[in-house]
Amino acid sequence: MADVTLVNLNVVQVPAIGPYAIDILGSALEEHQHRVAVLDLSRGDDPAKAIDDHFAVEKPDLVGLTMRNNFDLYFPSFANHDRQGSFVHDHAAIIRQLKGKVSADRLVIGGVGFSTAPMEFLRYFALHYGVRGPGERIIVAMADACDAGGDLRELPFPSLQRGAHVVYDGRKLEIQRRVQRKFVDNRWYYEYGGLGNLRTSNGCGMRCAYCAEPFAKGARFARSRVDDVMAELDQLVEMGIYDVLTADSEFNMPFSYSKAILRGIIERRYPKQLRLWAYCQPSPFDEEYAALLAEAGVPGVNLGTDHTDPEMLRRLHKWYGQKEIVEVTRLCRKYGLAVMHELLFGYPGDTPEKMYRAIDFLLDCDPTVIGVTIGLGVLQGTALGERFTEERKLQSRPPGFYFKDTPFIFPVYYVDPSFKIPEIYGDLARYVGERIDRIMIPRTPGSGDTDNQLVNSERLKKQLQKEGKKGAYWYHYRKRDGGEGVAGERPAAVNGSVVAAGERQGERP
Ligand code: B12
């Protein structure tokens, strides 16, 4: 038996989100008879003291660090925050302190933020071991090796080695089957962040031109089993966690599997208060799916629509067009589902005019809310990342790309030069005008009530902490001034009331 400490490096407190990876890794380790302790640095105000306190008691054989985000992917942060919206400085300080507690040979790092540039981060943090993609199999093998007094350098997994640095690759390995939701204080996160989380699949088989998930998590949808997903949901409900956001790359993929999950939920007859909030793509989506979502108690879906211009959709490597965008919105409304479209502007070839047309097009579809982003994070392994690398061979500062420090460790953004920065933020706000009621937009500094940014958002502080709201953050946008709800939707109460753990009144019929 090895003693393993799992550390959450994420110190973002608004919104507070549970380090789900720790429940998964902890479950895998415990299943293999290892002992797990958790050091969750997101929960207190003084990470340095929390580290000292933890290691005064624990003497682990192995320490696993989870690095979820490396930056906030919000372009206005780039110019307006000293750290460009990067979380890497905080992580580096924590890792320096941890190295005073455990030998670097016993530290392993993973997580989706880390996995976007694994070798670069290992070198930057001067760590030896990292895992790209799902880490549940590999961390168990590491704990086994520690137990046997072995070397962590020679594990039987695909790996990339550069000198002292080894990145193991978990992207094609099986994901954990039985996940115990007990290592993270999920109930605390629900209380302060208003959402639980649930993974039904890992990775993504699509190749959107800017998205790091296929590269960082795996280029296929690795599915859980329906009964394992239900067993996790049972645990969350048992804890009194009634608002759960899907933690998949896309919940509606693979489509038939997603339908099977929804049928599983319907058959389970969960309490009526249970609301599963889903992250989806506009396609695949059909009438049967909309009906299943509604019956399974999904109050709303957040769609990664990106654009409505056919040429831009093609450039972004999207597989749907305007017809599907209109249809998915119609179906959601027909079945009483709130619907959010996320739009992403500034990809090569985009223009402010195309952006304005896309906003008008979508407003005509009458969704609940639209979220607008201008400027794309540039990440390795993506079409945009490759373009950056190629153009940098020809010139040191290719047009449209923004970066200050070492690319990929620190943020790189792209915005088509036809968007004038920062003037475009004011132009967009003026264009949107009174329609701001249902459109979240990018602007500086990023913490305002109508900004499309979650980190340190004043709106979230108010709605989550003062008003105790629960559920998807976008859903509450239109009620940010205490308004009366969202016209045309079913009256599923989404408010601050949390039913006590285990209270199972009001079963679905
Ligand atoms: C759901 C979600 C949200 C929800 C979370 C709600 C909740 N209560 O959980 C909301 C909407 C709140 C959100 C917010 C943000 N998010 Co978000 N989010 C996601 C999403 C879709 C799922 C996250 C998740 O839980 N996955 C499931 C867990 C289990 O997977 P995992 O963490 O990757 O863990 C596995 C492996 O990475 C590995 N692993 C992890 N840790 C470790 C450690 C060790 C030692 C080892 C060996 C392995 C290992 O094993 C794990 C198990 O298989 C991801 C994309 C994705 N598909 O993962 C984006 C994602 C993580 N989010 C992202 C971002 C940018 C943000 C925000 C910063 C956005 C913003 N500006 O506000 C905020 C940050 C908020 C915060 N407090 O930190 C980016 C991060 C990109 C980056 N390069 O840093 C992602 C990748 C989306 C994207 N495509 O860009 N998010």
Coordinates of N, CA and C and ligand atoms in Angstrom, one line a residue, residues 10 12 15 17-18 20-21 24-25 64-74 87 108-113 116 131 133-136 139 195-197 199 211 213 217 245-249 279 379 453-455 473, ligand 1:
N10 N -5.7 24.3 -8.5 CA -6.5 25.4 -8.9 C -6.9 26.3 -7.8
V12 N -8.5 29.3 -8.3 CA -9.6 30.2 -8.7 C -10.8 29.9 -7.7
P15 N -15.8 31.0 -10.2 CA -16.7 30.2 -9.4 C -15.9 29.0 -8.8
I17 N -15.2 25.4 -8.3 CA -15.6 24.2 -8.9 C -14.8 23.0 -8.4
G18 N -15.5 21.9 -8.2 CA -14.8 20.7 -7.5 C -13.8 20.1 -8.5
Y20 N -12.9 17.4 -10.0 CA -13.5 16.1 -10.3 C -12.4 15.0 -10.4
A21 N -11.3 15.4 -11.1 CA -10.2 14.5 -11.3 C -9.8 13.7 -10.1
I24 N -11.8 10.8 -9.3 CA -11.6 9.7 -10.3 C -10.2 9.0 -9.9
L25 N -9.2 9.8 -9.7 CA -7.9 9.2 -9.4 C -7.9 8.5 -8.0
G64 N 0.3 13.6 -6.4 CA -0.3 13.8 -7.7 C -0.9 15.2 -7.7
L65 N -0.5 16.0 -8.7 CA -1.0 17.4 -8.8 C -1.9 17.5 -10.0
T66 N -3.1 18.1 -9.8 CA -4.0 18.2 -10.9 C -4.1 19.7 -11.3
M67 N -3.8 19.9 -12.6 CA -3.7 21.3 -13.2 C -4.8 21.3 -14.3
R68 N -5.9 21.9 -13.9 CA -7.1 21.9 -14.7 C -7.0 23.0 -15.8
N69 N -6.7 24.2 -15.4 CA -6.6 25.3 -16.3 C -5.2 25.9 -16.4
N70 N -4.7 26.3 -17.5 CA -3.5 27.1 -17.5 C -3.7 28.5 -17.7
F71 N -4.9 28.8 -18.4 CA -5.2 30.3 -18.5 C -6.7 30.3 -18.7
D72 N -7.3 31.6 -18.7 CA -8.7 31.7 -18.6 C -9.4 31.8 -20.0
L73 N -8.6 31.7 -21.1 CA -9.2 31.7 -22.4 C -10.1 32.9 -22.7
Y74 N -9.8 34.0 -22.0 CA -10.7 35.2 -22.2 C -9.7 36.3 -22.6
F87 N -2.8 31.2 -15.1 CA -2.7 30.6 -13.7 C -1.4 30.0 -13.4
V108 N 4.0 13.9 -9.5 CA 3.5 13.7 -10.8 C 2.4 14.7 -11.1
I109 N 2.4 15.2 -12.3 CA 1.4 16.2 -12.6 C 0.5 15.8 -13.8
G110 N -0.7 16.2 -13.8 CA -1.6 15.9 -14.9 C -2.7 16.9 -14.9
G111 N -3.7 16.6 -15.8 CA -4.9 17.5 -15.9 C -5.0 18.1 -17.3
V112 N -6.2 18.6 -17.6 CA -6.4 19.0 -19.0 C -5.5 20.3 -19.3
G113 N -5.3 21.2 -18.4 CA -4.5 22.4 -18.6 C -3.1 21.9 -18.9
T116 N -2.3 20.3 -22.3 CA -2.2 21.1 -23.6 C -0.8 21.3 -24.0
V131 N 1.4 13.3 -16.8 CA 0.5 12.4 -17.6 C -0.4 13.2 -18.4
G133 N -3.7 13.4 -20.6 CA -5.0 12.6 -20.7 C -5.3 11.9 -19.4
P134 N -6.3 11.0 -19.5 CA -6.8 10.3 -18.3 C -5.6 9.7 -17.5
G135 N -5.6 9.9 -16.2 CA -4.4 9.4 -15.4 C -4.7 8.3 -14.5
E136 N -6.0 7.8 -14.6 CA -6.4 6.8 -13.5 C -5.6 5.5 -13.6
I139 N -1.6 6.5 -12.6 CA -1.2 6.9 -11.3 C -1.3 5.6 -10.4
L195 N -23.0 24.1 -8.6 CA -23.0 23.0 -9.6 C -22.2 21.8 -9.1
G196 N -22.8 20.6 -9.4 CA -21.9 19.4 -9.3 C -21.5 19.0 -10.7
N197 N -20.7 18.0 -10.9 CA -20.2 17.6 -12.2 C -20.3 16.1 -12.4
R199 N -19.1 13.1 -15.4 CA -18.5 12.7 -16.7 C -19.2 11.5 -17.2
C211 N -9.8 23.9 -30.8 CA -10.0 23.2 -29.5 C -8.9 22.2 -29.1
E213 N -9.1 19.9 -26.8 CA -9.6 18.7 -26.1 C -9.2 17.4 -26.7
K217 N -7.1 15.4 -24.2 CA -7.8 14.4 -23.5 C -8.0 13.1 -24.2
L245 N -23.7 19.5 -13.8 CA -23.3 19.9 -15.2 C -22.5 18.8 -15.8
T246 N -22.7 18.5 -17.1 CA -22.0 17.4 -17.7 C -20.5 17.9 -17.9
A247 N -19.6 17.0 -17.6 CA -18.2 17.3 -17.7 C -17.5 16.6 -18.9
D248 N -18.3 16.3 -19.9 CA -17.8 15.6 -21.1 C -17.3 16.7 -22.0
S249 N -16.6 16.3 -23.1 CA -16.3 17.4 -24.1 C -17.7 17.8 -24.7
Y279 N -23.8 20.3 -21.8 CA -22.9 21.0 -22.8 C -23.0 20.2 -24.1
L379 N -3.7 26.9 -29.0 CA -3.2 25.8 -28.3 C -2.5 24.8 -29.2
Q453 N -17.4 36.2 -18.9 CA -16.3 35.7 -18.2 C -16.8 35.2 -16.9
L454 N -16.3 34.0 -16.5 CA -16.8 33.5 -15.2 C -15.8 33.8 -14.1
V455 N -14.5 33.8 -14.4 CA -13.5 33.9 -13.4 C -13.6 35.3 -12.7
Y473 N -24.6 28.8 -14.9 CA -24.4 30.2 -14.7 C -25.1 31.0 -15.8
Ligands
B12_1 C1 -17.5 21.5 -17.2 C2 -16.4 22.5 -17.4 C3 -16.5 23.7 -16.8 C4 -17.6 24.1 -15.8 C5 -17.2 23.4 -14.4 C6 -18.4 23.2 -13.6 C7 -18.1 22.2 -12.4 N1 -18.8 22.4 -11.3 O1 -17.3 21.3 -12.5 C8 -17.5 25.6 -15.7 C9 -18.5 26.2 -16.8 C10 -17.8 26.3 -14.4 C11 -16.1 25.9 -16.2 C12 -15.4 27.0 -15.9 C13 -14.1 27.3 -16.4 N2 -13.5 26.6 -17.4 CO1 -14.0 24.8 -17.9 N3 -14.4 23.1 -18.6 C14 -15.3 22.2 -18.3 C15 -15.0 20.9 -19.0 C16 -16.0 20.8 -20.2 C17 -15.1 19.6 -18.2 C18 -14.2 19.7 -17.0 C19 -14.2 18.4 -16.2 O2 -14.6 18.3 -15.1 N4 -13.8 17.3 -16.9 C20 -13.8 15.9 -16.3 C21 -12.5 15.7 -15.5 C22 -12.6 14.4 -14.7 O3 -11.4 15.6 -16.4 P1 -10.0 16.1 -16.1 O4 -10.0 17.2 -15.1 O5 -9.3 16.4 -17.4 O6 -9.2 14.9 -15.4 C23 -8.7 13.8 -16.1 C24 -7.3 14.0 -16.7 O7 -7.0 15.3 -17.1 C25 -6.3 13.4 -15.8 N5 -5.8 14.2 -14.7 C26 -6.3 15.3 -14.1 N6 -5.6 15.6 -13.1 C27 -4.6 14.8 -12.9 C28 -3.5 14.7 -12.0 C29 -2.6 13.6 -12.1 C30 -1.6 13.5 -11.1 C31 -2.8 12.7 -13.1 C32 -1.8 11.5 -13.2 C33 -3.8 12.8 -14.1 C34 -4.7 13.8 -14.0 O8 -7.1 12.3 -15.2 C35 -8.4 12.8 -15.0 C36 -9.4 11.6 -15.0 O9 -9.4 10.9 -16.2 C37 -13.6 21.1 -19.6 C38 -13.2 20.4 -20.9 C39 -13.1 19.0 -20.7 N7 -13.7 18.2 -21.6 O10 -12.5 18.5 -19.7 C40 -13.5 22.7 -19.6 C41 -12.1 23.3 -19.4 C42 -11.3 22.6 -18.4 N8 -12.4 24.6 -18.9 C43 -11.6 25.6 -19.4 C44 -11.7 26.9 -18.9 C45 -10.7 27.9 -19.6 C46 -12.5 27.3 -17.9 C47 -12.5 28.7 -17.3 C48 -11.2 29.3 -17.0 C49 -13.4 29.7 -18.2 C50 -13.5 31.1 -17.7 N9 -12.8 32.0 -18.3 O11 -14.3 31.4 -16.8 C51 -13.4 28.5 -16.0 C52 -12.5 28.1 -14.8 C53 -13.3 28.0 -13.5 C54 -12.4 27.6 -12.3 N10 -12.9 27.9 -11.2 O12 -11.4 27.1 -12.5 C55 -10.6 25.0 -20.4 C56 -9.2 25.0 -19.8 C57 -8.3 25.3 -20.9 C58 -6.9 25.5 -20.5 N11 -6.0 25.4 -21.5 O13 -6.6 25.9 -19.4 C59 -11.3 23.6 -20.8 C60 -10.3 22.5 -21.1 C61 -12.2 23.9 -21.9 C62 -11.5 24.1 -23.2 N12 -11.8 23.3 -24.3 O14 -10.7 25.0 -23.4 N13 -15.6 24.8 -16.9

